[in-house]
Amino acid sequence: MANRAQLHAETRGVVGKKVRQLRKQGMLPATMYGHNIEPQTIQIRSYDMRDVLRQAGTTQLIDLTIDDQPPRPVLIRQTAIDARRNALIHVEFFQANLREKITTHVPLSFVGESPAVKEGGIELHVIDRIDIESLPQDVPESGIEVDVSKITEINGALHVSDLVAPRNVVILTDADEVVAKVNPPVSEEVVEEVLEESQELPGEIGGEETPAESVPEA
């Protein structure tokens, strides 16, 4: 499809620890697999992958071309991140069968304003993703919308059962799970009680040092 993100990859012969050299050259090692498909080791230009992630995120179909082969629809199944450098170091692609339903973890998009918050309540988002089942091309681009304006009272909540799934999408997450809620405001009296009950930290972990008793010289 013309509106899908396009990504080009090359067959990769370098494996194991030698892939470090690829990363230094601006290449990202990756793997592509799927049902009844022989797994392939591939490599992608790192900046191309960043562009695709900005365009398609991690839930949308991507047209992946390997060498001179025809494009194939794939989904990002897993990414590996170097936490110290906050850098992407490996990607796993899954070649999708457009006629078979898949299970996907999609984000929740919170919109609106709860009347209970206007009364001083505190809005909490309990979960930010849910599981759905759909055909690959029906995965909602922006996830599932949550309209918090439906929480009209303090101590009110929205559950998964309150969410409206797009057409051809089935929500798999437990219907009773709380998605968002509005708690009562915290009173000044409660804050004062917490402060009064808090214990001082020992000196060795940041609290004030207790003066040592004087010891007579020998």
Coordinates of N, CA and C in Angstrom, one line a residue:
M1 N 0.8 -1.2 0.0 CA 0.0 0.0 0.0 C 0.9 1.2 0.0
A2 N 0.4 2.3 -0.7 CA 1.2 3.5 -0.9 C 1.4 4.3 0.4
N3 N 0.5 4.2 1.3 CA 0.6 5.0 2.6 C 1.4 4.3 3.6
R4 N 1.9 3.1 3.4 CA 2.7 2.4 4.4 C 4.2 3.0 4.3
A5 N 4.8 2.9 5.5 CA 6.2 3.3 5.5 C 7.0 2.3 4.7
Q6 N 8.0 2.8 4.0 CA 8.9 2.0 3.1 C 10.2 1.8 3.7
L7 N 10.8 0.6 3.8 CA 12.1 0.4 4.4 C 12.9 -0.6 3.5
H8 N 14.2 -0.2 3.3 CA 15.0 -1.1 2.5 C 16.1 -1.8 3.4
A9 N 16.3 -3.1 3.1 CA 17.3 -3.8 3.9 C 18.2 -4.6 3.0
E10 N 19.3 -5.0 3.5 CA 20.2 -5.9 2.7 C 20.5 -7.1 3.5
T11 N 20.7 -8.2 2.8 CA 21.1 -9.5 3.4 C 22.3 -9.3 4.2
R12 N 22.3 -9.8 5.4 CA 23.5 -9.6 6.3 C 24.3 -11.0 6.5
G13 N 25.6 -10.9 6.3 CA 26.4 -12.1 6.5 C 27.2 -12.0 7.8
V14 N 27.3 -10.8 8.4 CA 28.0 -10.7 9.6 C 27.1 -11.0 10.8
V15 N 27.6 -11.9 11.7 CA 26.8 -12.3 12.8 C 27.7 -12.3 14.1
G16 N 27.1 -12.5 15.2 CA 27.8 -12.6 16.5 C 28.4 -11.2 16.9
K17 N 29.5 -11.3 17.5 CA 30.2 -10.0 18.0 C 30.6 -9.1 16.9
K18 N 30.8 -9.6 15.7 CA 31.2 -8.8 14.6 C 30.2 -7.7 14.2
V19 N 29.0 -7.9 14.7 CA 27.9 -6.9 14.3 C 28.3 -5.5 14.9
R20 N 29.1 -5.5 15.9 CA 29.5 -4.2 16.5 C 30.1 -3.3 15.4
Q21 N 30.9 -3.9 14.5 CA 31.5 -3.1 13.5 C 30.5 -2.5 12.5
L22 N 29.4 -3.3 12.3 CA 28.3 -2.8 11.5 C 27.7 -1.5 12.1
R23 N 27.5 -1.6 13.4 CA 26.9 -0.4 14.1 C 27.8 0.8 14.0
K24 N 29.1 0.6 14.0 CA 30.0 1.7 13.9 C 29.9 2.3 12.5
Q25 N 29.5 1.5 11.5 CA 29.3 2.0 10.1 C 27.9 2.6 9.9
G26 N 27.1 2.7 10.9 CA 25.8 3.3 10.8 C 24.7 2.3 10.3
M27 N 25.1 1.0 10.4 CA 24.1 -0.1 10.0 C 23.5 -0.7 11.3
L28 N 22.2 -1.1 11.2 CA 21.5 -1.7 12.3 C 21.3 -3.2 11.9
P29 N 21.8 -4.1 12.7 CA 21.5 -5.5 12.5 C 20.0 -5.9 12.8
A30 N 19.4 -6.7 12.0 CA 18.0 -7.1 12.2 C 17.8 -8.5 11.8
T31 N 16.6 -9.0 12.1 CA 16.2 -10.3 11.7 C 14.7 -10.3 11.2
M32 N 14.4 -11.0 10.2 CA 13.1 -11.1 9.7 C 12.6 -12.6 9.7
Y33 N 11.4 -12.8 10.2 CA 10.9 -14.2 10.2 C 9.4 -14.1 10.1
G34 N 8.7 -15.3 10.0 CA 7.3 -15.3 9.9 C 6.8 -16.8 9.8
H35 N 5.5 -17.0 9.7 CA 4.9 -18.3 9.6 C 5.3 -18.9 8.3
N36 N 5.9 -20.1 8.4 CA 6.3 -20.9 7.2 C 7.3 -20.1 6.3
I37 N 8.1 -19.2 7.0 CA 9.2 -18.4 6.3 C 10.5 -18.7 6.9
E38 N 11.5 -18.9 6.1 CA 12.9 -19.1 6.6 C 13.4 -17.8 7.2
P39 N 13.8 -17.8 8.5 CA 14.3 -16.5 9.1 C 15.5 -16.0 8.3
Q40 N 15.6 -14.7 8.2 CA 16.7 -14.1 7.5 C 17.4 -13.0 8.4
T41 N 18.8 -13.0 8.3 CA 19.5 -12.0 9.0 C 19.7 -10.8 8.0
I42 N 19.4 -9.6 8.4 CA 19.4 -8.5 7.5 C 20.1 -7.3 8.2
Q43 N 20.4 -6.3 7.4 CA 20.9 -5.0 8.0 C 20.2 -3.8 7.3
I44 N 20.1 -2.8 8.1 CA 19.4 -1.6 7.7 C 20.2 -0.3 8.1
R45 N 20.1 0.7 7.3 CA 20.7 2.0 7.7 C 20.0 2.5 8.9
S46 N 20.8 2.9 9.9 CA 20.2 3.3 11.2 C 19.2 4.5 11.0
Y47 N 19.6 5.4 10.2 CA 18.8 6.6 10.1 C 17.5 6.3 9.3
D48 N 17.5 5.3 8.4 CA 16.3 4.9 7.8 C 15.3 4.3 8.8
M49 N 15.9 3.5 9.7 CA 15.0 2.9 10.7 C 14.4 4.0 11.6
R50 N 15.2 5.0 12.0 CA 14.6 6.1 12.8 C 13.5 6.8 12.1
D51 N 13.6 7.0 10.8 CA 12.6 7.7 10.0 C 11.3 6.8 10.0
V52 N 11.5 5.5 9.9 CA 10.3 4.6 9.8 C 9.6 4.6 11.2
L53 N 10.4 4.5 12.2 CA 9.8 4.5 13.6 C 9.0 5.8 13.8
R54 N 9.5 6.9 13.3 CA 8.7 8.1 13.5 C 7.4 8.1 12.7
Q55 N 7.5 7.5 11.6 CA 6.3 7.4 10.7 C 5.3 6.3 11.1
A56 N 5.8 5.1 11.4 CA 4.9 4.0 11.6 C 4.8 3.6 13.1
G57 N 5.7 4.1 13.9 CA 5.7 3.6 15.3 C 6.1 2.1 15.3
T58 N 5.6 1.4 16.3 CA 5.9 0.0 16.5 C 4.7 -0.9 16.3
T59 N 3.6 -0.4 15.8 CA 2.4 -1.2 15.6 C 1.8 -1.2 14.2
Q60 N 2.4 -0.4 13.3 CA 1.8 -0.3 12.0 C 2.6 -1.2 11.0
L61 N 2.0 -1.6 9.9 CA 2.6 -2.4 8.9 C 3.7 -1.5 8.2
I62 N 4.8 -2.2 7.8 CA 5.8 -1.6 7.1 C 6.1 -2.4 5.8
D63 N 6.3 -1.8 4.7 CA 6.7 -2.5 3.5 C 8.3 -2.6 3.5
L64 N 8.7 -3.8 3.7 CA 10.2 -4.1 3.8 C 10.7 -4.8 2.5
T65 N 11.7 -4.1 1.9 CA 12.3 -4.7 0.7 C 13.7 -5.2 1.1
I66 N 14.0 -6.4 0.8 CA 15.3 -7.0 1.1 C 16.0 -7.2 -0.2
D67 N 17.1 -6.6 -0.3 CA 17.9 -6.6 -1.6 C 17.0 -6.2 -2.8
D68 N 16.8 -7.0 -3.7 CA 16.0 -6.7 -4.9 C 14.7 -7.5 -4.9
Q69 N 14.3 -8.1 -3.7 CA 13.1 -8.8 -3.6 C 11.9 -7.9 -3.6
P70 N 10.7 -8.4 -3.9 CA 9.5 -7.6 -3.8 C 9.2 -7.2 -2.4
P71 N 8.6 -6.0 -2.1 CA 8.3 -5.6 -0.8 C 7.4 -6.6 -0.1
R72 N 7.6 -6.8 1.2 CA 6.7 -7.7 2.0 C 6.2 -6.9 3.2
P73 N 4.9 -7.1 3.6 CA 4.4 -6.4 4.8 C 4.9 -7.0 6.1
V74 N 5.5 -6.2 6.9 CA 6.1 -6.7 8.2 C 5.7 -5.8 9.3
L75 N 5.7 -6.4 10.5 CA 5.5 -5.7 11.8 C 6.8 -5.7 12.6
I76 N 7.0 -4.7 13.4 CA 8.1 -4.8 14.4 C 7.7 -5.6 15.5
R77 N 8.4 -6.7 15.8 CA 8.0 -7.6 16.9 C 8.8 -7.3 18.2
Q78 N 10.0 -6.9 18.0 CA 10.8 -6.6 19.2 C 12.0 -5.7 18.8
T79 N 12.4 -4.9 19.8 CA 13.6 -4.0 19.6 C 14.5 -4.2 20.8
A80 N 15.8 -4.1 20.6 CA 16.8 -4.1 21.6 C 17.4 -2.7 21.7
I81 N 17.5 -2.2 22.9 CA 18.0 -0.8 23.2 C 19.2 -0.9 24.1
D82 N 20.2 -0.1 23.7 CA 21.4 0.1 24.6 C 21.0 1.2 25.6
A83 N 20.7 0.8 26.8 CA 20.2 1.7 27.8 C 21.2 2.8 28.1
R84 N 22.5 2.5 28.1 CA 23.5 3.6 28.4 C 23.5 4.7 27.4
R85 N 23.4 4.3 26.1 CA 23.4 5.3 25.0 C 22.0 5.7 24.5
N86 N 21.0 5.0 25.0 CA 19.6 5.1 24.5 C 19.6 5.0 23.0
A87 N 20.2 3.9 22.5 CA 20.4 3.7 21.1 C 19.8 2.3 20.7
L88 N 19.1 2.3 19.6 CA 18.6 1.0 19.0 C 19.7 0.2 18.5
I89 N 19.8 -1.1 18.9 CA 20.9 -1.9 18.5 C 20.4 -3.2 17.8
H90 N 19.1 -3.5 17.8 CA 18.7 -4.7 17.0 C 17.2 -4.6 16.9
V91 N 16.6 -5.1 15.7 CA 15.2 -5.1 15.5 C 14.8 -6.5 15.0
E92 N 13.6 -7.0 15.4 CA 13.1 -8.2 14.9 C 11.8 -7.9 14.1
F93 N 11.7 -8.3 12.8 CA 10.5 -8.0 12.0 C 9.8 -9.4 11.8
F94 N 8.4 -9.2 11.8 CA 7.6 -10.4 11.6 C 6.8 -10.2 10.3
Q95 N 7.0 -11.1 9.3 CA 6.3 -11.0 8.1 C 4.8 -11.4 8.3
A96 N 3.9 -10.5 8.1 CA 2.5 -10.7 8.4 C 1.8 -11.4 7.2
N97 N 0.9 -12.3 7.6 CA -0.1 -12.8 6.6 C -1.3 -11.9 6.7
L98 N -1.7 -11.2 5.7 CA -2.7 -10.2 5.8 C -4.1 -10.8 5.9
R99 N -4.2 -12.1 5.8 CA -5.5 -12.8 6.0 C -5.6 -13.4 7.3
E100 N -4.6 -13.4 8.2 CA -4.6 -14.0 9.5 C -4.6 -12.9 10.6
K101 N -5.5 -13.1 11.6 CA -5.5 -12.1 12.7 C -4.3 -12.3 13.6
I102 N -3.9 -11.2 14.2 CA -2.7 -11.2 15.1 C -3.1 -10.5 16.4
T103 N -2.3 -10.8 17.4 CA -2.5 -10.2 18.7 C -1.4 -9.1 18.8
T104 N -1.9 -7.9 19.2 CA -1.0 -6.7 19.3 C -1.2 -6.0 20.5
H105 N -0.1 -5.4 21.1 CA -0.1 -4.5 22.2 C -0.1 -3.1 21.7
V106 N -1.2 -2.4 21.9 CA -1.4 -1.0 21.4 C -1.5 0.0 22.5
P107 N -1.1 1.2 22.3 CA -1.2 2.3 23.3 C -2.6 2.8 23.5
L108 N -2.8 3.4 24.6 CA -4.1 4.1 24.9 C -3.8 5.6 24.7
S109 N -4.8 6.3 24.1 CA -4.7 7.7 23.9 C -5.7 8.4 24.7
F110 N -5.3 9.2 25.8 CA -6.3 9.8 26.7 C -6.7 11.2 26.2
V111 N -8.0 11.4 26.0 CA -8.5 12.7 25.5 C -9.6 13.2 26.5
G112 N -9.9 14.5 26.3 CA -11.0 15.1 27.1 C -10.5 15.5 28.5
E113 N -11.4 16.1 29.2 CA -11.2 16.5 30.6 C -12.3 16.1 31.5
S114 N -12.0 15.4 32.6 CA -13.0 14.9 33.5 C -13.6 16.0 34.4
P115 N -14.9 16.1 34.4 CA -15.5 17.1 35.3 C -15.1 16.9 36.8
A116 N -14.8 15.7 37.2 CA -14.3 15.4 38.6 C -13.0 16.1 38.8
V117 N -12.2 16.2 37.8 CA -10.9 16.9 38.0 C -11.1 18.4 38.2
K118 N -12.1 19.0 37.6 CA -12.4 20.4 37.7 C -12.9 20.7 39.2
E119 N -13.4 19.6 39.9 CA -13.8 19.8 41.2 C -12.7 19.5 42.2
G120 N -11.5 19.3 41.7 CA -10.3 19.1 42.6 C -9.8 17.7 42.6
G121 N -10.4 16.8 41.9 CA -10.0 15.4 41.9 C -8.7 15.2 41.2
I122 N -8.0 14.1 41.5 CA -6.7 13.8 40.9 C -6.9 12.6 39.9
E123 N -6.6 12.9 38.6 CA -6.7 11.9 37.6 C -5.5 11.0 37.5
L124 N -5.8 9.7 37.5 CA -4.7 8.7 37.4 C -4.9 7.8 36.2
H125 N -3.9 7.6 35.4 CA -4.0 6.6 34.3 C -3.3 5.3 34.8
V126 N -4.1 4.3 35.0 CA -3.7 3.1 35.6 C -2.9 2.2 34.6
I127 N -3.4 2.1 33.4 CA -2.6 1.4 32.3 C -2.5 2.3 31.1
D128 N -1.5 2.0 30.3 CA -1.3 2.8 29.1 C -1.3 2.0 27.8
R129 N -1.5 0.7 27.9 CA -1.6 -0.2 26.7 C -2.6 -1.3 27.0
I130 N -3.1 -1.8 25.9 CA -4.0 -3.0 26.0 C -3.7 -3.9 24.9
D131 N -4.2 -5.2 25.0 CA -4.0 -6.2 23.9 C -5.2 -6.2 23.1
I132 N -5.0 -6.3 21.8 CA -6.1 -6.4 20.8 C -5.9 -7.6 19.8
E133 N -6.9 -8.0 19.1 CA -6.8 -8.9 18.0 C -7.4 -8.3 16.8
S134 N -6.7 -8.4 15.7 CA -7.2 -7.9 14.4 C -6.4 -8.4 13.3
L135 N -6.8 -8.1 12.1 CA -6.0 -8.3 10.9 C -4.8 -7.3 11.0
P136 N -3.7 -7.6 10.4 CA -2.5 -6.7 10.5 C -2.8 -5.3 10.0
Q137 N -3.6 -5.1 9.0 CA -3.9 -3.8 8.4 C -5.0 -3.1 9.2
D138 N -5.6 -3.7 10.1 CA -6.6 -3.1 10.9 C -6.2 -2.6 12.3
V139 N -4.9 -2.8 12.6 CA -4.3 -2.3 13.9 C -4.5 -0.8 13.9
P140 N -5.2 -0.2 14.9 CA -5.4 1.3 14.9 C -4.1 2.0 15.0
E141 N -3.9 3.0 14.1 CA -2.7 3.7 14.0 C -2.4 4.5 15.3
S142 N -3.4 5.1 15.9 CA -3.1 5.9 17.1 C -3.5 5.1 18.4
G143 N -3.7 3.8 18.3 CA -4.1 3.0 19.5 C -5.6 3.2 19.7
I144 N -6.0 3.0 21.0 CA -7.4 3.1 21.4 C -7.6 4.3 22.2
E145 N -8.6 5.1 21.9 CA -8.9 6.4 22.5 C -9.7 6.1 23.8
V146 N -9.3 6.9 24.9 CA -9.9 6.9 26.2 C -10.4 8.3 26.5
D147 N -11.8 8.4 26.6 CA -12.4 9.7 26.8 C -12.6 9.9 28.3
V148 N -11.7 10.6 29.0 CA -11.8 10.7 30.4 C -12.9 11.7 30.9
S149 N -13.5 12.4 29.9 CA -14.6 13.3 30.3 C -15.8 12.5 30.8
K150 N -15.8 11.1 30.5 CA -16.9 10.3 31.0 C -16.7 10.0 32.5
I151 N -15.6 10.4 33.1 CA -15.5 10.2 34.6 C -16.1 11.5 35.2
T152 N -17.3 11.4 35.6 CA -18.0 12.6 36.1 C -18.0 12.9 37.6
E153 N -17.5 11.9 38.3 CA -17.5 12.0 39.8 C -16.2 11.6 40.4
I154 N -15.9 12.2 41.5 CA -14.7 11.8 42.3 C -14.9 10.4 42.7
N155 N -13.8 9.6 42.7 CA -13.8 8.1 42.9 C -14.4 7.3 41.7
G156 N -14.7 8.0 40.6 CA -15.2 7.4 39.5 C -14.1 6.8 38.7
A157 N -14.4 5.8 37.8 CA -13.3 5.1 37.0 C -13.9 4.7 35.7
L158 N -12.9 4.5 34.7 CA -13.2 3.9 33.4 C -12.5 2.5 33.4
H159 N -13.3 1.5 32.9 CA -12.7 0.2 32.8 C -12.5 -0.2 31.3
V160 N -11.8 -1.2 31.1 CA -11.6 -1.7 29.7 C -12.9 -1.9 29.0
S161 N -13.9 -2.3 29.7 CA -15.2 -2.6 29.2 C -15.9 -1.3 28.6
D162 N -15.4 -0.1 29.1 CA -15.9 1.2 28.7 C -15.3 1.7 27.4
L163 N -14.2 1.0 26.9 CA -13.5 1.5 25.7 C -14.3 1.1 24.5
V164 N -14.2 1.9 23.5 CA -14.8 1.6 22.2 C -13.8 1.2 21.2
A165 N -13.8 0.0 20.7 CA -12.8 -0.5 19.8 C -13.2 -0.1 18.4
P166 N -12.2 0.2 17.5 CA -12.5 0.5 16.1 C -13.1 -0.8 15.4
R167 N -13.7 -0.6 14.3 CA -14.2 -1.7 13.5 C -13.2 -2.8 13.3
N168 N -13.6 -4.0 13.4 CA -12.8 -5.2 13.1 C -11.7 -5.4 14.1
V169 N -11.8 -4.7 15.3 CA -10.8 -4.9 16.3 C -11.5 -5.5 17.6
V170 N -10.9 -6.5 18.2 CA -11.4 -7.1 19.4 C -10.4 -6.8 20.5
I171 N -10.9 -6.3 21.6 CA -10.1 -6.0 22.8 C -9.9 -7.3 23.6
L172 N -8.7 -7.7 23.9 CA -8.4 -9.0 24.7 C -8.2 -8.7 26.1
T173 N -7.8 -7.5 26.5 CA -7.5 -7.3 27.9 C -8.7 -7.4 28.8
D174 N -8.6 -7.9 30.0 CA -9.7 -8.2 30.9 C -10.6 -6.9 31.0
A175 N -11.9 -7.2 30.7 CA -12.9 -6.1 30.7 C -13.0 -5.3 32.0
D176 N -12.7 -6.0 33.2 CA -12.8 -5.4 34.5 C -11.6 -4.6 34.9
E177 N -10.6 -4.6 34.1 CA -9.4 -3.9 34.5 C -9.6 -2.4 34.4
V178 N -9.1 -1.6 35.4 CA -9.3 -0.2 35.5 C -8.3 0.5 34.5
V179 N -8.8 1.4 33.7 CA -8.0 2.1 32.8 C -7.6 3.5 33.4
A180 N -8.5 4.2 33.9 CA -8.3 5.5 34.5 C -9.3 5.8 35.6
K181 N -8.9 6.6 36.6 CA -9.8 6.9 37.7 C -9.5 8.3 38.2
V182 N -10.4 8.8 39.0 CA -10.2 10.1 39.6 C -10.3 10.0 41.1
N183 N -9.2 10.2 41.8 CA -9.2 10.1 43.3 C -9.5 11.4 43.9
P184 N -10.0 11.3 45.2 CA -10.3 12.6 45.9 C -9.0 13.4 46.1
P185 N -9.2 14.7 46.2 CA -8.0 15.6 46.5 C -7.4 15.3 47.8
V186 N -6.1 15.5 48.0 CA -5.4 15.3 49.2 C -5.6 16.5 50.1
S187 N -6.1 16.3 51.3 CA -6.3 17.5 52.2 C -5.1 17.9 52.9
E188 N -5.0 19.1 53.3 CA -3.8 19.6 54.0 C -3.6 18.9 55.3
E189 N -4.7 18.4 55.9 CA -4.6 17.7 57.2 C -3.9 16.4 57.0
V190 N -4.2 15.7 55.9 CA -3.5 14.4 55.6 C -2.1 14.6 55.3
V191 N -1.7 15.7 54.6 CA -0.3 16.0 54.3 C 0.4 16.2 55.7
E192 N -0.2 17.0 56.6 CA 0.5 17.3 57.8 C 0.7 16.0 58.6
E193 N -0.3 15.1 58.6 CA -0.2 13.9 59.4 C 0.9 13.0 58.8
V194 N 1.1 13.0 57.5 CA 2.2 12.2 56.9 C 3.5 12.8 57.3
L195 N 3.6 14.1 57.3 CA 4.9 14.8 57.7 C 5.2 14.5 59.2
E196 N 4.2 14.5 60.0 CA 4.4 14.3 61.5 C 4.8 12.9 61.8
E197 N 4.3 11.9 61.0 CA 4.6 10.5 61.2 C 5.9 10.1 60.6
S198 N 6.4 10.9 59.7 CA 7.6 10.5 59.0 C 8.8 10.4 59.9
Q199 N 9.6 9.4 59.8 CA 10.8 9.2 60.7 C 12.0 9.9 60.1
E200 N 12.9 10.3 60.9 CA 14.1 10.9 60.5 C 15.0 9.8 59.9
L201 N 15.7 10.2 58.9 CA 16.7 9.2 58.3 C 17.9 9.1 59.1
P202 N 18.5 7.9 59.2 CA 19.8 7.8 59.9 C 20.9 8.6 59.2
G203 N 21.9 9.0 59.9 CA 22.9 9.9 59.4 C 23.6 9.2 58.2
E204 N 23.8 7.9 58.2 CA 24.6 7.3 57.2 C 23.9 7.2 55.8
I205 N 22.6 7.5 55.8 CA 21.9 7.6 54.5 C 21.3 8.9 54.2
G206 N 21.8 10.0 54.9 CA 21.4 11.3 54.5 C 20.7 12.1 55.6
G207 N 20.4 11.5 56.8 CA 19.7 12.2 57.8 C 20.7 13.0 58.6
E208 N 20.2 13.7 59.6 CA 21.0 14.6 60.5 C 21.8 13.7 61.4
E209 N 23.1 14.0 61.6 CA 23.9 13.2 62.5 C 23.5 13.5 63.9
T210 N 23.5 12.5 64.8 CA 23.3 12.7 66.2 C 24.6 12.9 66.9
P211 N 24.7 14.0 67.6 CA 26.0 14.3 68.3 C 26.5 13.1 69.2
A212 N 27.7 12.7 69.0 CA 28.2 11.6 69.9 C 28.5 12.1 71.3
E213 N 28.2 11.3 72.3 CA 28.4 11.6 73.7 C 29.9 11.8 73.9
S214 N 30.3 12.7 74.7 CA 31.7 13.0 75.0 C 32.3 11.8 75.8
V215 N 33.5 11.4 75.4 CA 34.2 10.2 76.0 C 35.4 10.8 76.7
P216 N 35.5 10.5 78.0 CA 36.7 11.0 78.8 C 38.0 10.4 78.2
E217 N 39.0 11.3 78.1 CA 40.3 10.8 77.7 C 40.9 9.8 78.7
A218 N 41.6 8.8 78.2 CA 42.2 7.8 79.0 C 43.4 8.5 79.8

